[in-house]
PDB file of N, CA, C and O in Angstrom:
ATOM      1  N   MET A   1      11.677   8.761  25.542  1.00 52.00           N
ATOM      2  CA  MET A   1      12.041   7.477  26.016  1.00 52.00           C
ATOM      3  C   MET A   1      12.003   6.454  24.980  1.00 52.00           C
ATOM      4  O   MET A   1      10.931   6.063  24.467  1.00 52.00           O
ATOM      5  N   PRO A   2      13.106   6.057  24.445  1.00 63.00           N
ATOM      6  CA  PRO A   2      13.187   5.109  23.284  1.00 63.00           C
ATOM      7  C   PRO A   2      12.671   3.711  23.685  1.00 63.00           C
ATOM      8  O   PRO A   2      12.897   3.250  24.774  1.00 63.00           O
ATOM      9  N   LYS A   3      11.998   3.150  22.739  1.00 80.00           N
ATOM     10  CA  LYS A   3      11.492   1.748  22.856  1.00 80.00           C
ATOM     11  C   LYS A   3      11.789   0.965  21.576  1.00 80.00           C
ATOM     12  O   LYS A   3      11.498   1.557  20.533  1.00 80.00           O
ATOM     13  N   HIS A   4      12.262  -0.162  21.686  1.00 88.00           N
ATOM     14  CA  HIS A   4      12.520  -0.947  20.496  1.00 88.00           C
ATOM     15  C   HIS A   4      11.254  -1.582  19.948  1.00 88.00           C
ATOM     16  O   HIS A   4      10.392  -2.041  20.731  1.00 88.00           O
ATOM     17  N   ILE A   5      11.165  -1.670  18.673  1.00 86.00           N
ATOM     18  CA  ILE A   5       9.984  -2.341  18.019  1.00 86.00           C
ATOM     19  C   ILE A   5      10.340  -3.783  17.794  1.00 86.00           C
ATOM     20  O   ILE A   5      11.309  -4.091  17.203  1.00 86.00           O
ATOM     21  N   SER A   6       9.426  -4.658  18.197  1.00 89.00           N
ATOM     22  CA  SER A   6       9.595  -6.047  18.011  1.00 89.00           C
ATOM     23  C   SER A   6       9.327  -6.437  16.564  1.00 89.00           C
ATOM     24  O   SER A   6       8.723  -5.671  15.776  1.00 89.00           O
ATOM     25  N   ASP A   7       9.764  -7.599  16.218  1.00 90.00           N
ATOM     26  CA  ASP A   7       9.536  -8.110  14.860  1.00 90.00           C
ATOM     27  C   ASP A   7       8.071  -8.200  14.490  1.00 90.00           C
ATOM     28  O   ASP A   7       7.663  -7.824  13.364  1.00 90.00           O
ATOM     29  N   SER A   8       7.236  -8.672  15.473  1.00 88.00           N
ATOM     30  CA  SER A   8       5.815  -8.754  15.160  1.00 88.00           C
ATOM     31  C   SER A   8       5.192  -7.440  14.907  1.00 88.00           C
ATOM     32  O   SER A   8       4.302  -7.195  14.128  1.00 88.00           O
ATOM     33  N   GLU A   9       5.627  -6.409  15.743  1.00 88.00           N
ATOM     34  CA  GLU A   9       5.073  -5.042  15.639  1.00 88.00           C
ATOM     35  C   GLU A   9       5.533  -4.495  14.242  1.00 88.00           C
ATOM     36  O   GLU A   9       4.718  -3.783  13.605  1.00 88.00           O
ATOM     37  N   MET A  10       6.714  -4.684  13.850  1.00 90.00           N
ATOM     38  CA  MET A  10       7.247  -4.191  12.603  1.00 90.00           C
ATOM     39  C   MET A  10       6.442  -4.842  11.429  1.00 90.00           C
ATOM     40  O   MET A  10       6.151  -4.173  10.439  1.00 90.00           O
ATOM     41  N   GLU A  11       6.122  -6.122  11.547  1.00 90.00           N
ATOM     42  CA  GLU A  11       5.336  -6.793  10.581  1.00 90.00           C
ATOM     43  C   GLU A  11       3.950  -6.170  10.444  1.00 90.00           C
ATOM     44  O   GLU A  11       3.444  -5.967   9.369  1.00 90.00           O
ATOM     45  N   ARG A  12       3.274  -5.893  11.536  1.00 88.00           N
ATOM     46  CA  ARG A  12       1.952  -5.218  11.524  1.00 88.00           C
ATOM     47  C   ARG A  12       2.057  -3.810  10.964  1.00 88.00           C
ATOM     48  O   ARG A  12       1.198  -3.426  10.138  1.00 88.00           O
ATOM     49  N   ILE A  13       3.070  -3.077  11.241  1.00 88.00           N
ATOM     50  CA  ILE A  13       3.237  -1.756  10.656  1.00 88.00           C
ATOM     51  C   ILE A  13       3.464  -1.830   9.168  1.00 88.00           C
ATOM     52  O   ILE A  13       2.827  -1.047   8.377  1.00 88.00           O
ATOM     53  N   SER A  14       4.235  -2.763   8.705  1.00 92.00           N
ATOM     54  CA  SER A  14       4.473  -2.957   7.346  1.00 92.00           C
ATOM     55  C   SER A  14       3.267  -3.332   6.544  1.00 92.00           C
ATOM     56  O   SER A  14       2.931  -2.810   5.500  1.00 92.00           O
ATOM     57  N   GLU A  15       2.454  -4.250   7.115  1.00 90.00           N
ATOM     58  CA  GLU A  15       1.174  -4.708   6.506  1.00 90.00           C
ATOM     59  C   GLU A  15       0.268  -3.519   6.440  1.00 90.00           C
ATOM     60  O   GLU A  15      -0.435  -3.324   5.387  1.00 90.00           O
ATOM     61  N   PHE A  16       0.130  -2.738   7.513  1.00 87.00           N
ATOM     62  CA  PHE A  16      -0.675  -1.568   7.566  1.00 87.00           C
ATOM     63  C   PHE A  16      -0.284  -0.520   6.427  1.00 87.00           C
ATOM     64  O   PHE A  16      -1.122  -0.016   5.694  1.00 87.00           O
ATOM     65  N   ALA A  17       1.000  -0.290   6.301  1.00 91.00           N
ATOM     66  CA  ALA A  17       1.520   0.666   5.307  1.00 91.00           C
ATOM     67  C   ALA A  17       1.300   0.195   3.893  1.00 91.00           C
ATOM     68  O   ALA A  17       1.094   0.975   2.984  1.00 91.00           O
ATOM     69  N   SER A  18       1.310  -1.107   3.643  1.00 93.00           N
ATOM     70  CA  SER A  18       1.115  -1.631   2.304  1.00 93.00           C
ATOM     71  C   SER A  18      -0.336  -1.785   1.956  1.00 93.00           C
ATOM     72  O   SER A  18      -0.642  -2.042   0.772  1.00 93.00           O
ATOM     73  N   THR A  19      -1.263  -1.628   2.911  1.00 89.00           N
ATOM     74  CA  THR A  19      -2.651  -1.717   2.643  1.00 89.00           C
ATOM     75  C   THR A  19      -3.110  -0.382   2.029  1.00 89.00           C
ATOM     76  O   THR A  19      -2.765   0.662   2.531  1.00 89.00           O
ATOM     77  N   PRO A  20      -3.991  -0.408   1.026  1.00 91.00           N
ATOM     78  CA  PRO A  20      -4.517   0.867   0.495  1.00 91.00           C
ATOM     79  C   PRO A  20      -5.206   1.629   1.505  1.00 91.00           C
ATOM     80  O   PRO A  20      -5.881   1.104   2.425  1.00 91.00           O
ATOM     81  N   MET A  21      -5.160   2.962   1.489  1.00 89.00           N
ATOM     82  CA  MET A  21      -5.687   3.863   2.521  1.00 89.00           C
ATOM     83  C   MET A  21      -7.155   3.592   2.820  1.00 89.00           C
ATOM     84  O   MET A  21      -7.577   3.615   3.967  1.00 89.00           O
ATOM     85  N   TYR A  22      -7.907   3.323   1.762  1.00 87.00           N
ATOM     86  CA  TYR A  22      -9.392   3.136   1.976  1.00 87.00           C
ATOM     87  C   TYR A  22      -9.696   1.841   2.672  1.00 87.00           C
ATOM     88  O   TYR A  22     -10.858   1.590   3.111  1.00 87.00           O
ATOM     89  N   LYS A  23      -8.732   0.874   2.761  1.00 89.00           N
ATOM     90  CA  LYS A  23      -8.970  -0.357   3.374  1.00 89.00           C
ATOM     91  C   LYS A  23      -8.290  -0.435   4.768  1.00 89.00           C
ATOM     92  O   LYS A  23      -8.462  -1.497   5.497  1.00 89.00           O
ATOM     93  N   ARG A  24      -7.626   0.553   5.160  1.00 87.00           N
ATOM     94  CA  ARG A  24      -6.855   0.558   6.480  1.00 87.00           C
ATOM     95  C   ARG A  24      -7.835   0.675   7.613  1.00 87.00           C
ATOM     96  O   ARG A  24      -8.836   1.341   7.586  1.00 87.00           O
ATOM     97  N   SER A  25      -7.486   0.029   8.718  1.00 86.00           N
ATOM     98  CA  SER A  25      -8.168   0.135   9.978  1.00 86.00           C
ATOM     99  C   SER A  25      -7.122   0.251  11.083  1.00 86.00           C
ATOM    100  O   SER A  25      -6.211  -0.477  11.151  1.00 86.00           O
ATOM    101  N   PRO A  26      -7.377   1.073  12.043  1.00 84.00           N
ATOM    102  CA  PRO A  26      -6.447   1.185  13.189  1.00 84.00           C
ATOM    103  C   PRO A  26      -6.309  -0.180  13.921  1.00 84.00           C
ATOM    104  O   PRO A  26      -5.296  -0.456  14.513  1.00 84.00           O
ATOM    105  N   ASP A  27      -7.339  -1.049  13.754  1.00 86.00           N
ATOM    106  CA  ASP A  27      -7.309  -2.307  14.421  1.00 86.00           C
ATOM    107  C   ASP A  27      -6.173  -3.174  13.878  1.00 86.00           C
ATOM    108  O   ASP A  27      -5.731  -4.172  14.501  1.00 86.00           O
ATOM    109  N   GLN A  28      -5.698  -2.917  12.645  1.00 82.00           N
ATOM    110  CA  GLN A  28      -4.605  -3.705  12.043  1.00 82.00           C
ATOM    111  C   GLN A  28      -3.359  -3.607  12.820  1.00 82.00           C
ATOM    112  O   GLN A  28      -2.563  -4.461  12.774  1.00 82.00           O
ATOM    113  N   LEU A  29      -3.249  -2.483  13.557  1.00 82.00           N
ATOM    114  CA  LEU A  29      -1.987  -2.250  14.360  1.00 82.00           C
ATOM    115  C   LEU A  29      -1.976  -2.914  15.701  1.00 82.00           C
ATOM    116  O   LEU A  29      -0.973  -2.966  16.393  1.00 82.00           O
ATOM    117  N   LEU A  30      -3.191  -3.399  16.117  1.00 82.00           N
ATOM    118  CA  LEU A  30      -3.306  -4.057  17.412  1.00 82.00           C
ATOM    119  C   LEU A  30      -2.730  -5.455  17.355  1.00 82.00           C
ATOM    120  O   LEU A  30      -2.812  -6.144  16.356  1.00 82.00           O
ATOM    121  N   PRO A  31      -2.102  -5.933  18.419  1.00 80.00           N
ATOM    122  CA  PRO A  31      -1.688  -7.318  18.477  1.00 80.00           C
ATOM    123  C   PRO A  31      -2.833  -8.265  18.275  1.00 80.00           C
ATOM    124  O   PRO A  31      -4.015  -7.940  18.621  1.00 80.00           O
ATOM    125  N   ASP A  32      -2.606  -9.428  17.804  1.00 76.00           N
ATOM    126  CA  ASP A  32      -3.636 -10.473  17.598  1.00 76.00           C
ATOM    127  C   ASP A  32      -4.372 -10.723  18.873  1.00 76.00           C
ATOM    128  O   ASP A  32      -3.784 -10.934  19.936  1.00 76.00           O
ATOM    129  N   GLY A  33      -5.722 -10.664  18.787  1.00 69.00           N
ATOM    130  CA  GLY A  33      -6.564 -10.948  19.947  1.00 69.00           C
ATOM    131  C   GLY A  33      -6.794  -9.673  20.835  1.00 69.00           C
ATOM    132  O   GLY A  33      -7.666  -9.740  21.704  1.00 69.00           O
ATOM    133  N   ALA A  34      -6.109  -8.619  20.538  1.00 70.00           N
ATOM    134  CA  ALA A  34      -6.308  -7.402  21.431  1.00 70.00           C
ATOM    135  C   ALA A  34      -7.676  -6.804  21.211  1.00 70.00           C
ATOM    136  O   ALA A  34      -8.313  -6.315  22.201  1.00 70.00           O
ATOM    137  N   ALA A  35      -8.243  -6.828  20.028  1.00 59.00           N
ATOM    138  CA  ALA A  35      -9.532  -6.260  19.772  1.00 59.00           C
ATOM    139  C   ALA A  35     -10.602  -7.058  20.497  1.00 59.00           C
ATOM    140  O   ALA A  35     -11.668  -6.562  20.917  1.00 59.00           O
ATOM    141  N   ASP A  36     -10.401  -8.362  20.677  1.00 60.00           N
ATOM    142  CA  ASP A  36     -11.359  -9.320  21.275  1.00 60.00           C
ATOM    143  C   ASP A  36     -11.403  -8.936  22.814  1.00 60.00           C
ATOM    144  O   ASP A  36     -12.449  -9.274  23.453  1.00 60.00           O
ATOM    145  N   ASP A  37     -10.455  -8.399  23.407  1.00 55.00           N
ATOM    146  CA  ASP A  37     -10.361  -8.141  24.848  1.00 55.00           C
ATOM    147  C   ASP A  37     -11.089  -6.917  25.202  1.00 55.00           C
ATOM    148  O   ASP A  37     -11.470  -6.666  26.393  1.00 55.00           O
ATOM    149  N   GLU A  38     -11.417  -6.023  24.339  1.00 56.00           N
ATOM    150  CA  GLU A  38     -12.140  -4.799  24.598  1.00 56.00           C
ATOM    151  C   GLU A  38     -13.584  -5.108  24.823  1.00 56.00           C
ATOM    152  O   GLU A  38     -14.155  -6.017  24.300  1.00 56.00           O
ATOM    153  N   GLY A  39     -14.244  -4.252  25.671  1.00 49.00           N
ATOM    154  CA  GLY A  39     -15.693  -4.352  25.822  1.00 49.00           C
ATOM    155  C   GLY A  39     -16.028  -4.655  27.136  1.00 49.00           C
ATOM    156  O   GLY A  39     -16.537  -5.027  28.002  1.00 49.00           O
TER     157      GLY A  39
END
């Protein structure tokens, strides 16, 4: 089931990919404020 990637999602993916592996966090791929909603 294909889904198009939005510009903001592509920007997060690009930032994640350009971050050194030892500094990466899966939270980087979450939309802004999504980590605050958990809990």
